[in-house]
Amino acid sequence: MAGEPGIIQLGPDNRPIVPDQVIIPFIEGDGVGPDIWKASVAVFDAAVKKAYRGKRAVHWMEVLAGDKGHARTGQWLPAETLESFKKYRVGIKGPLGTPIGGGIRSLNVAIRQKLDLYACIRPVKYIPGVPSPLREPEKVNMIVFRENVEDLYAGIEWPANTPEAVKVVEFLRKEMGQQVRMDSAIGIKPMSPFNSKRLIRMAIRWALDRQYPSVTLVHKGNILKFTEGAFRDWGYELAREEFPSQTIRESELPPDGNAGGKVVIKDRITDAMFQQILLRPDEYSVLAMPNLNGDYMSDALAAEVGGLGMAPGANIGDGLAVFEATHGTAPKYAGKDAINPGSVILSGVLMFDYLGWKEVSGMIQTALQKTIQDKIVTYDLARQLKGAIEVKCSEFGRAIIENME
Ligand code: NAP
């Protein structure tokens, strides 16, 4: 409701207008979720308090999903949870397990699709001191924009030899003249200009707002011409039509490569791009890609900068955003106060940046970096770092708070 206290309003281009006393719904998450959330929220509150001395505050509002949702309401994803995210416009969540036998493919996918959070954003920036398999990890500073609601993830598929699969196979053989084995399983890969373009539009705006030098369209269009190849073509079309004076196509750059302050739009084939992120990461900044490519690429990139425990994420739609840990519920560590809370803490950094509370995002980022440089880390980084002081999840959070200036 307009003007209700604590609620974010929307400005031009759906940018959030944030009240000083803001209400933010959170899902604690399953498995390691409670451990991680406890450590993370303490870090968030300490940073807000330190940055604004009471002038601004976050009022956290728990909403239910996953095991806790099921235990308390009988539902894995209660409708009120989705309504709260819609009403308050920004939320944050821990990992959610996939209920077995509940007829639900994935709660995370359901949240993204039901709230139309069409862009999954994963920043991948090296934090000095974090163990990395790369020789020059400081060259890694990319952000993945992954299309979030269609492609093979639309979930349109049928097992082999079921009446549905047989019907589709017969249609393909008889009506479309395709050679498909009768005993095939079938999955459908829908990709539309509408969903591709709004994702690419958000990626280009992000690059322009934050002065990133390029946006790379990552696709498998050499083989999948009318889906992934079209993604590339729609991207170039959109840049030409909507950002003609602010972007330039790589092929149109002058011989000296000077883009004249414009964002360079380029494209790479997915398999080649997996090499590029290892060998020449500094040539890339914003990456926009279809759903499945984005899934693989984000985890590969996370491995370059400390692994899943250090990988933040956000799912963003028009004026609605849910920030989340990239990893799952890591059940073997549940309740052990051992896991790395870095993924949710860095998702919080992304969230405060999105809210425009840059003092908070900067303070947490700096304190986290200092803690890691002091070699105070959880088990996952300790096993890769010589001379590390291994601490628990909660202790890592406390060390970050102590390092805030
Ligand atoms: P996972 O929970 O991500 O855990 C796999 C492994 O990744 C862990 O055993 C651990 O490796 C490492 N890891 C994960 N989180 C970490 C952290 N915070 N700090 C350090 N290391 C971390 O994947 P999974 O076991 O395949 O999935 C478990 C459940 O989570 C499934 O139900 C799945 O559907 C769900 N899931 C949810 C999300 C989400 O909520 N966004 C995402 C993925 C999966 P080591 O054992 O080597 O230490």
XYZ file of C-alpha atoms and ligand atoms in Angstrom:
453
model
C 0.000 0.000 0.000
C 1.422 3.401 -0.984
C 2.898 5.300 1.921
C 2.624 2.447 4.458
C 5.610 2.666 6.844
C 8.510 0.361 6.172
C 7.585 -0.404 2.566
C 9.868 0.263 -0.378
C 8.319 2.358 -3.157
C 9.383 2.390 -6.794
C 10.966 5.248 -8.714
C 11.748 5.579 -12.439
C 12.917 2.321 -14.091
C 11.628 0.486 -10.992
C 14.515 1.702 -8.851
C 13.736 1.233 -5.137
C 12.957 4.232 -2.912
C 13.818 2.939 0.536
C 12.420 4.300 3.815
C 14.885 4.775 6.667
C 13.026 2.159 8.735
C 12.604 -0.604 6.186
C 10.854 -3.962 6.637
C 12.620 -6.850 4.918
C 11.145 -10.360 4.868
C 13.556 -13.279 5.201
C 13.420 -17.056 4.847
C 15.841 -18.698 7.241
C 16.262 -21.771 5.035
C 16.637 -25.511 5.609
C 19.659 -27.571 6.653
C 22.496 -25.155 7.390
C 20.096 -22.214 6.864
C 19.500 -21.411 10.582
C 23.266 -21.394 11.361
C 24.046 -19.168 8.400
C 21.152 -16.792 8.938
C 22.021 -16.236 12.612
C 25.618 -15.348 11.767
C 24.620 -13.178 8.784
C 21.849 -11.133 10.379
C 24.184 -10.211 13.243
C 26.646 -8.867 10.658
C 23.907 -6.924 8.813
C 22.520 -5.348 11.995
C 25.970 -4.401 13.286
C 26.886 -2.714 9.991
C 23.605 -0.768 9.726
C 23.955 0.372 13.336
C 27.552 1.424 12.840
C 26.894 3.188 9.537
C 23.718 5.091 10.504
C 23.715 5.182 14.340
C 19.985 4.537 14.589
C 18.926 6.909 11.785
C 18.256 3.909 9.580
C 17.359 0.333 10.542
C 16.154 -2.907 8.998
C 13.142 -4.554 10.644
C 13.454 -8.230 9.733
C 10.237 -10.137 9.199
C 10.415 -13.910 9.083
C 8.375 -15.609 6.366
C 8.079 -19.365 6.055
C 9.104 -21.865 3.406
C 10.708 -25.300 3.237
C 10.771 -27.564 6.298
C 9.713 -24.818 8.710
C 6.863 -23.781 6.410
C 5.673 -27.371 6.115
C 5.905 -28.036 9.847
C 3.960 -24.901 10.772
C 1.444 -24.535 7.929
C 1.428 -27.865 6.079
C 2.763 -26.059 2.994
C 6.283 -25.960 1.597
C 5.760 -22.543 0.069
C 2.815 -20.757 1.734
C 1.004 -18.138 -0.360
C 1.606 -15.534 2.403
C 5.352 -15.856 1.864
C 5.034 -14.948 -1.795
C 2.605 -12.135 -0.915
C 5.103 -10.690 1.585
C 7.903 -10.644 -0.971
C 5.561 -8.881 -3.414
C 4.433 -6.348 -0.821
C 7.838 -5.480 0.652
C 9.666 -5.730 -2.739
C 13.009 -6.873 -1.339
C 13.693 -10.087 0.568
C 16.525 -12.430 1.420
C 16.630 -16.194 1.828
C 18.799 -19.061 2.925
C 18.949 -22.345 1.018
C 15.831 -24.484 0.644
C 15.836 -28.244 0.185
C 13.764 -29.914 -2.478
C 10.858 -31.734 -0.801
C 10.938 -35.412 -1.686
C 7.652 -36.768 -3.032
C 5.872 -33.458 -2.564
C 5.203 -33.013 -6.268
C 7.447 -29.938 -6.208
C 10.350 -29.712 -8.618
C 12.248 -27.067 -6.618
C 11.087 -24.418 -4.144
C 13.742 -22.044 -5.428
C 12.594 -22.392 -9.022
C 8.966 -21.997 -7.850
C 9.792 -18.723 -6.044
C 11.583 -17.358 -9.121
C 8.773 -18.323 -11.475
C 5.834 -17.288 -9.273
C 7.328 -13.858 -8.549
C 8.566 -13.495 -12.133
C 12.124 -12.847 -10.900
C 13.455 -13.132 -14.406
C 17.117 -12.354 -13.797
C 19.416 -14.406 -11.591
C 22.409 -12.257 -10.782
C 25.689 -13.669 -9.510
C 28.620 -11.320 -8.938
C 32.000 -13.026 -8.993
C 34.730 -10.826 -7.618
C 37.944 -12.008 -6.082
C 38.485 -11.108 -2.429
C 42.230 -10.910 -1.675
C 43.323 -13.743 0.594
C 40.682 -16.240 -0.556
C 42.262 -19.441 -1.863
C 41.766 -19.784 -5.626
C 42.829 -22.337 -8.248
C 43.799 -19.474 -10.607
C 47.302 -18.002 -10.820
C 45.958 -14.450 -11.107
C 42.564 -14.504 -9.406
C 42.643 -10.732 -8.904
C 41.701 -10.500 -12.600
C 38.273 -11.989 -11.862
C 35.509 -9.380 -11.609
C 32.424 -10.490 -13.492
C 28.710 -10.523 -12.929
C 26.445 -13.154 -14.443
C 22.906 -12.272 -15.543
C 21.165 -15.585 -16.036
C 17.702 -15.778 -17.575
C 15.613 -17.284 -14.814
C 12.181 -18.371 -15.991
C 12.369 -20.268 -19.287
C 14.755 -22.406 -21.388
C 15.070 -26.073 -20.341
C 14.298 -24.897 -16.783
C 10.671 -24.244 -17.747
C 10.191 -27.828 -16.571
C 8.309 -29.019 -19.666
C 9.479 -32.607 -19.934
C 8.119 -36.145 -19.981
C 9.766 -39.468 -19.092
C 10.539 -41.977 -21.869
C 7.686 -44.267 -22.952
C 4.931 -42.315 -21.182
C 1.776 -41.512 -23.191
C 2.785 -37.824 -23.202
C 6.288 -38.463 -24.529
C 4.990 -40.929 -27.122
C 2.408 -38.361 -28.273
C 5.070 -35.696 -28.759
C 7.413 -38.134 -30.504
C 4.635 -39.221 -32.866
C 3.879 -35.571 -33.645
C 7.550 -34.909 -34.361
C 7.858 -37.959 -36.603
C 4.564 -37.659 -38.481
C 3.905 -33.935 -38.645
C 7.403 -32.497 -38.536
C 9.347 -35.224 -40.341
C 11.928 -35.571 -37.552
C 13.919 -38.724 -36.774
C 13.272 -39.256 -33.090
C 13.427 -42.664 -31.411
C 10.030 -43.832 -30.148
C 11.448 -44.605 -26.691
C 12.817 -41.066 -26.167
C 12.298 -38.898 -23.123
C 11.338 -35.386 -24.175
C 12.272 -31.959 -22.802
C 11.242 -28.644 -24.348
C 13.464 -25.569 -24.587
C 11.271 -22.479 -24.989
C 13.140 -19.174 -25.392
C 11.326 -15.961 -26.233
C 12.436 -12.508 -27.345
C 10.353 -11.084 -24.458
C 12.224 -12.938 -21.699
C 15.636 -12.757 -23.369
C 15.389 -9.042 -24.066
C 14.254 -7.992 -20.601
C 17.178 -9.957 -19.115
C 19.669 -8.369 -21.514
C 18.119 -4.924 -20.924
C 18.730 -5.312 -17.173
C 22.324 -6.425 -17.807
C 23.027 -3.410 -20.044
C 21.464 -0.994 -17.533
C 23.581 -2.557 -14.770
C 26.734 -2.046 -16.863
C 25.797 1.572 -17.623
C 24.906 2.414 -14.000
C 28.091 0.937 -12.592
C 30.440 1.806 -15.453
C 31.266 -1.736 -16.475
C 33.099 -1.761 -19.843
C 31.238 -4.567 -21.643
C 28.250 -6.905 -21.802
C 28.942 -10.337 -23.290
C 26.076 -12.438 -24.669
C 26.999 -16.063 -23.921
C 25.149 -18.607 -26.052
C 25.395 -21.911 -27.897
C 24.013 -20.403 -31.074
C 26.395 -22.205 -33.406
C 24.372 -25.380 -32.783
C 21.071 -24.232 -31.249
C 20.420 -21.587 -33.869
C 16.796 -20.622 -33.240
C 16.935 -20.548 -29.445
C 20.457 -19.665 -28.280
C 21.437 -18.088 -31.612
C 18.320 -15.956 -31.403
C 19.292 -14.928 -27.850
C 22.469 -13.413 -29.319
C 20.577 -11.716 -32.170
C 17.898 -10.312 -29.835
C 20.669 -8.934 -27.618
C 22.340 -7.026 -30.438
C 18.946 -5.828 -31.682
C 17.987 -4.543 -28.246
C 21.304 -2.715 -27.750
C 20.938 -1.068 -31.179
C 17.305 -0.058 -30.660
C 17.253 0.967 -26.994
C 20.832 2.041 -26.185
C 22.173 3.315 -29.545
C 24.300 6.131 -28.135
C 25.505 4.267 -25.040
C 26.641 0.957 -26.558
C 28.876 -0.190 -29.390
C 29.155 -3.606 -30.982
C 32.579 -5.222 -30.655
C 32.780 -5.699 -34.434
C 32.301 -1.936 -34.917
C 35.150 -0.856 -32.616
C 37.887 1.244 -34.246
C 41.283 -0.446 -34.829
C 42.670 0.910 -31.539
C 39.773 -0.744 -29.683
C 38.735 2.533 -28.015
C 35.024 2.326 -27.163
C 34.844 6.061 -26.405
C 33.195 5.458 -23.034
C 30.459 3.261 -24.522
C 29.607 -0.213 -23.221
C 30.922 -2.795 -25.706
C 28.378 -5.483 -26.631
C 30.022 -8.746 -27.646
C 29.121 -12.408 -27.838
C 30.890 -15.677 -27.126
C 29.941 -19.298 -27.612
C 29.425 -21.007 -24.262
C 32.108 -23.697 -24.523
C 34.711 -21.136 -25.582
C 33.566 -18.881 -22.762
C 34.405 -21.564 -20.193
C 38.000 -21.256 -21.435
C 37.896 -17.474 -21.407
C 36.879 -17.267 -17.738
C 39.942 -19.340 -16.871
C 42.489 -17.861 -19.258
C 41.430 -14.236 -19.872
C 38.957 -13.271 -17.139
C 39.963 -9.607 -17.196
C 38.485 -9.186 -20.691
C 34.957 -9.740 -19.371
C 32.679 -7.913 -16.962
C 28.892 -8.297 -17.364
C 27.797 -11.646 -18.842
C 24.207 -12.239 -20.026
C 23.089 -15.758 -20.831
C 20.214 -18.227 -21.074
C 19.161 -20.224 -18.030
C 21.072 -23.511 -18.312
C 24.340 -21.907 -19.471
C 24.033 -19.511 -16.549
C 23.584 -22.331 -14.081
C 26.826 -24.037 -15.113
C 28.806 -20.850 -15.618
C 27.928 -19.350 -12.230
C 29.208 -22.335 -10.255
C 32.376 -22.567 -12.365
C 33.008 -18.892 -11.714
C 32.297 -19.313 -7.991
C 35.054 -21.940 -7.861
C 37.542 -19.305 -9.070
C 36.873 -17.043 -6.091
C 36.477 -19.375 -3.107
C 33.690 -21.805 -3.961
C 30.008 -21.984 -3.135
C 30.469 -20.779 0.432
C 31.557 -17.392 -0.943
C 29.094 -17.043 -3.840
C 26.280 -14.510 -3.467
C 23.197 -14.246 -5.646
C 20.009 -12.350 -6.317
C 16.850 -13.027 -8.256
C 15.494 -9.790 -9.635
C 12.326 -8.859 -11.510
C 10.674 -5.527 -12.229
C 10.776 -3.766 -8.878
C 11.081 -7.008 -6.894
C 14.250 -8.729 -5.664
C 15.051 -11.780 -3.542
C 18.692 -12.178 -2.509
C 19.929 -15.687 -1.768
C 22.762 -18.037 -1.016
C 23.903 -19.802 -4.169
C 24.572 -23.102 -2.450
C 22.097 -25.677 -1.164
C 21.182 -26.877 2.326
C 24.458 -28.839 2.794
C 22.605 -31.337 5.052
C 25.714 -33.023 6.465
C 26.699 -29.750 8.194
C 23.204 -28.842 9.475
C 23.219 -27.618 13.095
C 27.003 -27.981 13.430
C 27.763 -24.244 13.342
C 30.571 -25.066 10.908
C 29.523 -23.903 7.453
C 30.701 -20.721 5.750
C 28.048 -17.965 6.020
C 29.904 -15.918 3.343
C 27.371 -16.604 0.615
C 24.459 -15.070 2.549
C 26.649 -12.280 3.965
C 27.766 -11.318 0.443
C 24.157 -11.627 -0.778
C 23.420 -9.059 1.918
C 26.186 -6.839 0.515
C 24.461 -7.069 -2.864
C 21.103 -6.326 -1.238
C 22.323 -3.211 0.596
C 23.957 -2.053 -2.635
C 20.608 -2.541 -4.441
C 18.867 -0.557 -1.667
C 21.398 2.244 -2.093
C 22.750 1.781 1.461
C 26.296 1.800 0.135
C 27.880 2.646 3.499
C 26.605 -0.691 4.801
C 27.575 -2.779 1.779
C 31.041 -1.183 1.738
C 31.571 -1.712 5.471
C 30.622 -5.402 5.367
C 32.729 -6.047 2.258
C 35.801 -4.406 3.808
C 35.397 -6.183 7.160
C 34.907 -9.560 5.439
C 38.021 -8.981 3.365
C 40.052 -8.058 6.460
C 38.831 -11.167 8.307
C 39.943 -13.391 5.441
C 43.270 -11.606 5.140
C 43.764 -12.318 8.854
C 43.221 -15.962 7.808
C 40.229 -16.325 10.123
C 38.045 -18.622 8.038
C 35.577 -21.506 8.203
C 36.580 -25.096 7.406
C 36.033 -24.861 3.626
C 38.610 -22.109 3.166
C 40.838 -23.369 6.016
C 41.480 -26.628 4.170
C 42.906 -24.675 1.236
C 44.753 -21.966 3.149
C 48.132 -22.447 4.798
C 48.321 -21.083 8.357
C 44.557 -20.555 8.568
C 42.768 -20.151 11.890
C 39.678 -22.316 11.474
C 36.590 -20.911 13.177
C 32.926 -21.810 13.443
C 30.193 -20.187 11.382
C 29.109 -17.932 14.276
C 32.722 -17.028 15.130
C 33.385 -16.002 11.538
C 30.392 -13.639 11.740
C 31.646 -12.204 15.035
C 35.148 -11.684 13.597
C 33.639 -9.697 10.714
C 31.746 -7.499 13.176
C 34.948 -6.892 15.175
C 36.686 -5.815 11.974
C 34.094 -3.162 11.102
C 35.391 0.353 11.251
P 24.881 -28.110 -1.423
O 23.899 -28.059 -0.315
O 25.200 -26.828 -2.097
O 26.212 -28.753 -0.828
C 27.190 -29.385 -1.605
C 28.562 -29.170 -1.013
O 28.987 -27.827 -1.317
C 28.649 -29.269 0.506
O 28.700 -30.590 0.950
C 29.912 -28.477 0.748
O 31.049 -29.206 0.275
C 29.769 -27.323 -0.237
N 29.050 -26.191 0.378
C 27.765 -25.834 0.236
N 27.496 -24.753 0.954
C 28.620 -24.381 1.562
C 28.966 -23.328 2.441
N 28.074 -22.409 2.847
N 30.223 -23.283 2.904
C 31.123 -24.186 2.521
N 30.874 -25.204 1.675
C 29.629 -25.299 1.196
O 24.386 -29.119 -2.571
P 23.587 -30.478 -2.472
O 24.113 -31.286 -1.305
O 23.633 -31.024 -3.827
O 22.084 -30.060 -2.190
C 21.422 -30.197 -0.931
C 19.980 -29.653 -1.065
O 20.009 -28.255 -1.367
C 19.143 -30.306 -2.168
O 17.831 -30.508 -1.670
C 19.118 -29.257 -3.270
O 17.947 -29.336 -4.048
C 19.137 -27.984 -2.463
N 19.685 -26.805 -3.190
C 19.146 -25.594 -2.877
C 19.658 -24.438 -3.474
C 19.071 -23.098 -3.090
O 18.363 -23.011 -2.096
N 19.343 -22.042 -3.839
C 20.729 -24.524 -4.354
C 21.302 -25.784 -4.625
C 20.765 -26.922 -4.028
P 32.047 -30.066 1.203
O 31.248 -31.216 1.692
O 33.131 -30.424 0.247
O 32.522 -29.188 2.300
